[in-house]
Amino acid sequence: MKKYFLISLVCCLAFACQGPDKTAAATTESADLSSNPDYQKGLALIAKSDCLTCHNVDTKVTGPAYRDVAAKYTSADVSMLADKIVKGGQGVWGPIPMTPHPGVSQADAEQMVKYILLLKK
């Protein structure tokens, strides 16, 4: 009887020490992110642009992944990154230039950047 009690106790302790459910935390984080107005506006602007031709959220295509951009920059860089969207750029992520998007307003470009920076892991 003592063996069964000891085995049960060890199993209960092992189960209790597993820590929090990371899936639940990720789901909550996604829900919080998608309710953010900067996330919603930026995503809508990117969806109606040609950005996804060269960029992806998680993987490098022609240009860097948005999560890589978010990891490299902060909210202090919003204006500078928006300028790169409007005017184009080259050299930071390799030899392939980012084409200019003169039809995108500075305000819209800044909203796109805010969305991208929210993707920081």
Tab-separated table of N, CA and C in Angstrom:
chain	number	residue	atom	x	y	z
A	1	MET	N	0.819	-1.187	0.000
A	1	MET	CA	0.000	0.000	0.000
A	1	MET	C	0.871	1.263	0.000
A	2	LYS	N	1.980	1.215	0.756
A	2	LYS	CA	2.874	2.359	0.816
A	2	LYS	C	3.471	2.662	-0.553
A	3	LYS	N	3.741	1.606	-1.363
A	3	LYS	CA	4.298	1.800	-2.704
A	3	LYS	C	3.321	2.591	-3.572
A	4	TYR	N	2.049	2.219	-3.531
A	4	TYR	CA	1.053	2.895	-4.348
A	4	TYR	C	0.875	4.350	-3.930
A	5	PHE	N	0.907	4.576	-2.644
A	5	PHE	CA	0.801	5.938	-2.134
A	5	PHE	C	2.002	6.770	-2.586
A	6	LEU	N	3.181	6.216	-2.483
A	6	LEU	CA	4.401	6.922	-2.877
A	6	LEU	C	4.411	7.199	-4.380
A	7	ILE	N	4.025	6.220	-5.182
A	7	ILE	CA	3.965	6.402	-6.647
A	7	ILE	C	2.941	7.474	-6.999
A	8	SER	N	1.790	7.453	-6.358
A	8	SER	CA	0.756	8.463	-6.602
A	8	SER	C	1.251	9.851	-6.230
A	9	LEU	N	1.935	9.947	-5.112
A	9	LEU	CA	2.463	11.229	-4.660
A	9	LEU	C	3.491	11.780	-5.655
A	10	VAL	N	4.395	10.924	-6.134
A	10	VAL	CA	5.414	11.342	-7.099
A	10	VAL	C	4.751	11.799	-8.402
A	11	CYS	N	3.750	11.068	-8.862
A	11	CYS	CA	3.041	11.444	-10.095
A	11	CYS	C	2.344	12.789	-9.934
A	12	CYS	N	1.708	13.010	-8.801
A	12	CYS	CA	1.029	14.283	-8.555
A	12	CYS	C	2.024	15.440	-8.526
A	13	LEU	N	3.150	15.248	-7.877
A	13	LEU	CA	4.173	16.294	-7.828
A	13	LEU	C	4.741	16.588	-9.214
A	14	ALA	N	4.993	15.552	-9.982
A	14	ALA	CA	5.515	15.742	-11.339
A	14	ALA	C	4.520	16.514	-12.192
A	15	PHE	N	3.262	16.187	-12.069
A	15	PHE	CA	2.225	16.878	-12.835
A	15	PHE	C	2.113	18.339	-12.402
A	16	ALA	N	2.192	18.582	-11.105
A	16	ALA	CA	2.062	19.940	-10.583
A	16	ALA	C	3.247	20.817	-10.962
A	17	CYS	N	4.404	20.233	-11.198
A	17	CYS	CA	5.612	21.004	-11.509
A	17	CYS	C	5.801	21.279	-12.998
A	18	GLN	N	4.842	20.957	-13.809
A	18	GLN	CA	4.989	21.165	-15.252
A	18	GLN	C	4.988	22.629	-15.629
A	19	GLY	N	4.410	23.487	-14.863
A	19	GLY	CA	4.400	24.908	-15.168
A	19	GLY	C	3.132	25.304	-15.895
A	20	PRO	N	3.027	26.581	-16.267
A	20	PRO	CA	1.813	27.080	-16.902
A	20	PRO	C	1.643	26.533	-18.306
A	21	ASP	N	0.424	26.556	-18.766
A	21	ASP	CA	0.089	26.109	-20.111
A	21	ASP	C	0.481	27.189	-21.104
A	22	LYS	N	1.531	26.955	-21.894
A	22	LYS	CA	2.032	27.955	-22.834
A	22	LYS	C	1.076	28.173	-23.991
A	23	THR	N	0.281	27.189	-24.330
A	23	THR	CA	-0.694	27.337	-25.408
A	23	THR	C	-1.731	28.381	-25.032
A	24	ALA	N	-2.196	28.338	-23.804
A	24	ALA	CA	-3.183	29.313	-23.351
A	24	ALA	C	-2.598	30.716	-23.378
A	25	ALA	N	-1.335	30.861	-22.985
A	25	ALA	CA	-0.694	32.172	-22.999
A	25	ALA	C	-0.548	32.693	-24.422
A	26	ALA	N	-0.187	31.829	-25.361
A	26	ALA	CA	-0.041	32.250	-26.758
A	26	ALA	C	-1.385	32.663	-27.340
A	27	THR	N	-2.445	31.953	-26.998
A	27	THR	CA	-3.772	32.290	-27.493
A	27	THR	C	-4.203	33.647	-26.957
A	28	THR	N	-3.951	33.895	-25.681
A	28	THR	CA	-4.295	35.177	-25.077
A	28	THR	C	-3.499	36.296	-25.726
A	29	GLU	N	-2.203	36.055	-25.975
A	29	GLU	CA	-1.360	37.064	-26.607
A	29	GLU	C	-1.873	37.399	-28.001
A	30	SER	N	-2.253	36.389	-28.785
A	30	SER	CA	-2.779	36.620	-30.131
A	30	SER	C	-4.073	37.407	-30.073
A	31	ALA	N	-4.938	37.061	-29.121
A	31	ALA	CA	-6.213	37.761	-28.997
A	31	ALA	C	-5.977	39.222	-28.626
A	32	ASP	N	-5.042	39.473	-27.700
A	32	ASP	CA	-4.740	40.837	-27.299
A	32	ASP	C	-4.169	41.629	-28.466
A	33	LEU	N	-3.303	41.016	-29.243
A	33	LEU	CA	-2.669	41.684	-30.369
A	33	LEU	C	-3.688	42.050	-31.444
A	34	SER	N	-4.567	41.144	-31.777
A	34	SER	CA	-5.525	41.409	-32.851
A	34	SER	C	-6.576	42.446	-32.464
A	35	SER	N	-6.725	42.743	-31.186
A	35	SER	CA	-7.669	43.778	-30.777
A	35	SER	C	-7.014	45.157	-30.719
A	36	ASN	N	-5.699	45.210	-30.924
A	36	ASN	CA	-4.967	46.470	-30.906
A	36	ASN	C	-5.285	47.260	-32.183
A	37	PRO	N	-5.725	48.525	-32.068
A	37	PRO	CA	-6.061	49.318	-33.262
A	37	PRO	C	-4.894	49.500	-34.234
A	38	ASP	N	-3.664	49.645	-33.712
A	38	ASP	CA	-2.502	49.767	-34.601
A	38	ASP	C	-2.296	48.488	-35.399
A	39	TYR	N	-2.540	47.363	-34.767
A	39	TYR	CA	-2.434	46.066	-35.446
A	39	TYR	C	-3.479	45.974	-36.564
A	40	GLN	N	-4.708	46.303	-36.244
A	40	GLN	CA	-5.801	46.192	-37.216
A	40	GLN	C	-5.595	47.119	-38.412
A	41	LYS	N	-5.276	48.390	-38.149
A	41	LYS	CA	-5.085	49.368	-39.229
A	41	LYS	C	-3.879	49.021	-40.096
A	42	GLY	N	-2.772	48.679	-39.454
A	42	GLY	CA	-1.562	48.336	-40.199
A	42	GLY	C	-1.740	47.093	-41.051
A	43	LEU	N	-2.378	46.080	-40.490
A	43	LEU	CA	-2.630	44.855	-41.241
A	43	LEU	C	-3.516	45.125	-42.452
A	44	ALA	N	-4.532	45.942	-42.284
A	44	ALA	CA	-5.426	46.271	-43.404
A	44	ALA	C	-4.659	47.013	-44.509
A	45	LEU	N	-3.801	47.941	-44.134
A	45	LEU	CA	-3.013	48.685	-45.125
A	45	LEU	C	-2.040	47.765	-45.861
A	46	ILE	N	-1.395	46.878	-45.140
A	46	ILE	CA	-0.453	45.950	-45.767
A	46	ILE	C	-1.189	44.981	-46.680
A	47	ALA	N	-2.357	44.542	-46.263
A	47	ALA	CA	-3.137	43.595	-47.063
A	47	ALA	C	-3.549	44.181	-48.408
A	48	LYS	N	-3.794	45.484	-48.459
A	48	LYS	CA	-4.215	46.087	-49.729
A	48	LYS	C	-3.043	46.656	-50.534
A	49	SER	N	-1.827	46.449	-50.045
A	49	SER	CA	-0.636	46.921	-50.753
A	49	SER	C	0.074	45.746	-51.414
A	50	ASP	N	1.242	46.025	-51.988
A	50	ASP	CA	2.041	44.956	-52.595
A	50	ASP	C	3.142	44.452	-51.655
A	51	CYS	N	3.077	44.804	-50.372
A	51	CYS	CA	4.125	44.445	-49.404
A	51	CYS	C	4.350	42.937	-49.314
A	52	LEU	N	3.270	42.174	-49.349
A	52	LEU	CA	3.384	40.729	-49.161
A	52	LEU	C	4.005	40.020	-50.368
A	53	THR	N	4.274	40.761	-51.415
A	53	THR	CA	5.007	40.197	-52.550
A	53	THR	C	6.450	39.904	-52.147
A	54	CYS	N	7.026	40.771	-51.319
A	54	CYS	CA	8.428	40.644	-50.932
A	54	CYS	C	8.645	40.311	-49.463
A	55	HIS	N	7.614	40.418	-48.646
A	55	HIS	CA	7.749	40.193	-47.210
A	55	HIS	C	6.726	39.175	-46.729
A	56	ASN	N	7.074	38.522	-45.611
A	56	ASN	CA	6.205	37.571	-44.946
A	56	ASN	C	6.367	37.823	-43.453
A	57	VAL	N	5.405	37.413	-42.663
A	57	VAL	CA	5.504	37.642	-41.231
A	57	VAL	C	6.689	36.880	-40.625
A	58	ASP	N	6.818	35.608	-40.950
A	58	ASP	CA	7.802	34.762	-40.275
A	58	ASP	C	9.023	34.357	-41.089
A	59	THR	N	8.950	34.407	-42.409
A	59	THR	CA	10.066	33.929	-43.216
A	59	THR	C	10.527	34.985	-44.217
A	60	LYS	N	11.827	34.977	-44.481
A	60	LYS	CA	12.403	35.888	-45.469
A	60	LYS	C	11.924	35.473	-46.852
A	61	VAL	N	11.500	36.423	-47.631
A	61	VAL	CA	11.143	36.169	-49.033
A	61	VAL	C	12.216	36.916	-49.824
A	62	THR	N	11.869	37.981	-50.514
A	62	THR	CA	12.871	38.843	-51.132
A	62	THR	C	13.423	39.800	-50.075
A	63	GLY	N	12.516	40.320	-49.271
A	63	GLY	CA	12.894	41.191	-48.166
A	63	GLY	C	12.827	40.431	-46.849
A	64	PRO	N	13.207	41.090	-45.774
A	64	PRO	CA	13.228	40.410	-44.475
A	64	PRO	C	11.826	40.086	-43.965
A	65	ALA	N	11.751	39.092	-43.094
A	65	ALA	CA	10.497	38.769	-42.422
A	65	ALA	C	10.127	39.921	-41.497
A	66	TYR	N	8.842	40.176	-41.356
A	66	TYR	CA	8.404	41.264	-40.483
A	66	TYR	C	8.871	41.051	-39.037
A	67	ARG	N	8.905	39.813	-38.579
A	67	ARG	CA	9.357	39.559	-37.198
A	67	ARG	C	10.848	39.913	-37.045
A	68	ASP	N	11.640	39.721	-38.100
A	68	ASP	CA	13.052	40.098	-38.051
A	68	ASP	C	13.191	41.616	-37.982
A	69	VAL	N	12.358	42.321	-38.731
A	69	VAL	CA	12.368	43.788	-38.690
A	69	VAL	C	11.975	44.249	-37.283
A	70	ALA	N	10.933	43.648	-36.736
A	70	ALA	CA	10.461	44.020	-35.399
A	70	ALA	C	11.528	43.771	-34.342
A	71	ALA	N	12.302	42.708	-34.515
A	71	ALA	CA	13.354	42.395	-33.546
A	71	ALA	C	14.504	43.398	-33.607
A	72	LYS	N	14.711	44.002	-34.767
A	72	LYS	CA	15.853	44.896	-34.962
A	72	LYS	C	15.565	46.350	-34.573
A	73	TYR	N	14.296	46.763	-34.663
A	73	TYR	CA	13.957	48.165	-34.466
A	73	TYR	C	13.009	48.360	-33.284
A	74	THR	N	12.864	49.633	-32.876
A	74	THR	CA	11.967	49.986	-31.777
A	74	THR	C	10.972	51.043	-32.257
A	75	SER	N	10.075	51.433	-31.370
A	75	SER	CA	9.092	52.457	-31.724
A	75	SER	C	9.749	53.801	-32.029
A	76	ALA	N	10.978	54.009	-31.600
A	76	ALA	CA	11.701	55.242	-31.922
A	76	ALA	C	12.061	55.311	-33.405
A	77	ASP	N	11.983	54.178	-34.106
A	77	ASP	CA	12.371	54.102	-35.515
A	77	ASP	C	11.188	54.179	-36.484
A	78	VAL	N	9.992	54.439	-35.990
A	78	VAL	CA	8.794	54.411	-36.837
A	78	VAL	C	8.913	55.364	-38.015
A	79	SER	N	9.276	56.604	-37.773
A	79	SER	CA	9.366	57.599	-38.843
A	79	SER	C	10.425	57.225	-39.878
A	80	MET	N	11.583	56.779	-39.421
A	80	MET	CA	12.666	56.395	-40.330
A	80	MET	C	12.253	55.210	-41.199
A	81	LEU	N	11.609	54.212	-40.588
A	81	LEU	CA	11.176	53.046	-41.358
A	81	LEU	C	10.054	53.405	-42.328
A	82	ALA	N	9.174	54.315	-41.926
A	82	ALA	CA	8.112	54.771	-42.824
A	82	ALA	C	8.713	55.481	-44.035
A	83	ASP	N	9.759	56.263	-43.815
A	83	ASP	CA	10.463	56.922	-44.928
A	83	ASP	C	11.008	55.883	-45.906
A	84	LYS	N	11.528	54.771	-45.387
A	84	LYS	CA	12.060	53.715	-46.257
A	84	LYS	C	10.945	53.074	-47.085
A	85	ILE	N	9.758	52.959	-46.517
A	85	ILE	CA	8.632	52.411	-47.285
A	85	ILE	C	8.300	53.358	-48.429
A	86	VAL	N	8.213	54.642	-48.136
A	86	VAL	CA	7.822	55.630	-49.145
A	86	VAL	C	8.932	55.858	-50.175
A	87	LYS	N	10.180	56.013	-49.719
A	87	LYS	CA	11.290	56.384	-50.603
A	87	LYS	C	12.128	55.210	-51.092
A	88	GLY	N	11.968	54.043	-50.468
A	88	GLY	CA	12.794	52.892	-50.814
A	88	GLY	C	14.053	52.878	-49.965
A	89	GLY	N	14.805	51.808	-50.074
A	89	GLY	CA	16.022	51.697	-49.287
A	89	GLY	C	16.869	50.541	-49.773
A	90	GLN	N	18.100	50.482	-49.283
A	90	GLN	CA	19.006	49.407	-49.684
A	90	GLN	C	20.149	49.301	-48.688
A	91	GLY	N	20.641	48.072	-48.517
A	91	GLY	CA	21.855	47.862	-47.763
A	91	GLY	C	21.692	47.299	-46.366
A	92	VAL	N	20.590	47.579	-45.698
A	92	VAL	CA	20.437	47.107	-44.324
A	92	VAL	C	20.233	45.593	-44.284
A	93	TRP	N	19.468	45.062	-45.224
A	93	TRP	CA	19.125	43.639	-45.231
A	93	TRP	C	19.774	42.899	-46.395
A	94	GLY	N	20.731	43.511	-47.050
A	94	GLY	CA	21.404	42.858	-48.163
A	94	GLY	C	21.392	43.740	-49.398
A	95	PRO	N	21.854	43.206	-50.529
A	95	PRO	CA	22.037	44.022	-51.729
A	95	PRO	C	20.752	44.330	-52.504
A	96	ILE	N	19.684	43.597	-52.260
A	96	ILE	CA	18.448	43.813	-53.013
A	96	ILE	C	17.734	45.040	-52.461
A	97	PRO	N	17.494	46.052	-53.295
A	97	PRO	CA	16.845	47.275	-52.796
A	97	PRO	C	15.351	47.079	-52.579
A	98	MET	N	14.825	47.840	-51.630
A	98	MET	CA	13.381	47.892	-51.454
A	98	MET	C	12.880	48.996	-52.366
A	99	THR	N	11.931	48.665	-53.197
A	99	THR	CA	11.416	49.652	-54.141
A	99	THR	C	10.646	50.738	-53.403
A	100	PRO	N	10.693	51.958	-53.924
A	100	PRO	CA	9.929	53.038	-53.295
A	100	PRO	C	8.430	52.847	-53.529
A	101	HIS	N	7.655	53.361	-52.618
A	101	HIS	CA	6.190	53.306	-52.720
A	101	HIS	C	5.636	54.725	-52.556
A	102	PRO	N	5.853	55.581	-53.574
A	102	PRO	CA	5.458	56.986	-53.449
A	102	PRO	C	3.948	57.187	-53.304
A	103	GLY	N	3.166	56.181	-53.651
A	103	GLY	CA	1.708	56.285	-53.505
A	103	GLY	C	1.227	56.046	-52.088
A	104	VAL	N	2.126	55.630	-51.208
A	104	VAL	CA	1.772	55.402	-49.807
A	104	VAL	C	2.079	56.681	-49.029
A	105	SER	N	1.092	57.185	-48.304
A	105	SER	CA	1.317	58.404	-47.520
A	105	SER	C	2.225	58.096	-46.336
A	106	GLN	N	2.842	59.134	-45.808
A	106	GLN	CA	3.714	58.965	-44.639
A	106	GLN	C	2.909	58.399	-43.460
A	107	ALA	N	1.689	58.888	-43.279
A	107	ALA	CA	0.846	58.418	-42.171
A	107	ALA	C	0.515	56.934	-42.324
A	108	ASP	N	0.176	56.509	-43.542
A	108	ASP	CA	-0.112	55.092	-43.771
A	108	ASP	C	1.134	54.229	-43.575
A	109	ALA	N	2.272	54.726	-44.046
A	109	ALA	CA	3.525	53.985	-43.879
A	109	ALA	C	3.855	53.842	-42.391
A	110	GLU	N	3.631	54.876	-41.618
A	110	GLU	CA	3.881	54.798	-40.178
A	110	GLU	C	2.941	53.788	-39.523
A	111	GLN	N	1.697	53.729	-39.984
A	111	GLN	CA	0.753	52.757	-39.437
A	111	GLN	C	1.195	51.330	-39.766
A	112	MET	N	1.717	51.133	-40.972
A	112	MET	CA	2.239	49.819	-41.358
A	112	MET	C	3.407	49.418	-40.461
A	113	VAL	N	4.294	50.372	-40.194
A	113	VAL	CA	5.453	50.100	-39.341
A	113	VAL	C	5.006	49.762	-37.926
A	114	LYS	N	4.017	50.465	-37.420
A	114	LYS	CA	3.518	50.169	-36.073
A	114	LYS	C	2.994	48.732	-35.997
A	115	TYR	N	2.298	48.301	-37.040
A	115	TYR	CA	1.824	46.918	-37.095
A	115	TYR	C	3.014	45.946	-37.059
A	116	ILE	N	4.011	46.215	-37.892
A	116	ILE	CA	5.184	45.332	-37.970
A	116	ILE	C	5.890	45.241	-36.623
A	117	LEU	N	6.062	46.369	-35.952
A	117	LEU	CA	6.753	46.366	-34.669
A	117	LEU	C	5.976	45.628	-33.587
A	118	LEU	N	4.678	45.523	-33.743
A	118	LEU	CA	3.870	44.742	-32.791
A	118	LEU	C	4.126	43.237	-32.915
A	119	LEU	N	4.758	42.817	-33.997
A	119	LEU	CA	5.011	41.399	-34.220
A	119	LEU	C	6.261	40.905	-33.494
A	120	LYS	N	6.887	41.779	-32.724
A	120	LYS	CA	8.097	41.392	-31.982
A	120	LYS	C	7.772	40.247	-31.054
A	121	LYS	N	8.620	39.231	-31.060
A	121	LYS	CA	8.397	38.060	-30.194
A	121	LYS	C	8.774	38.358	-28.773
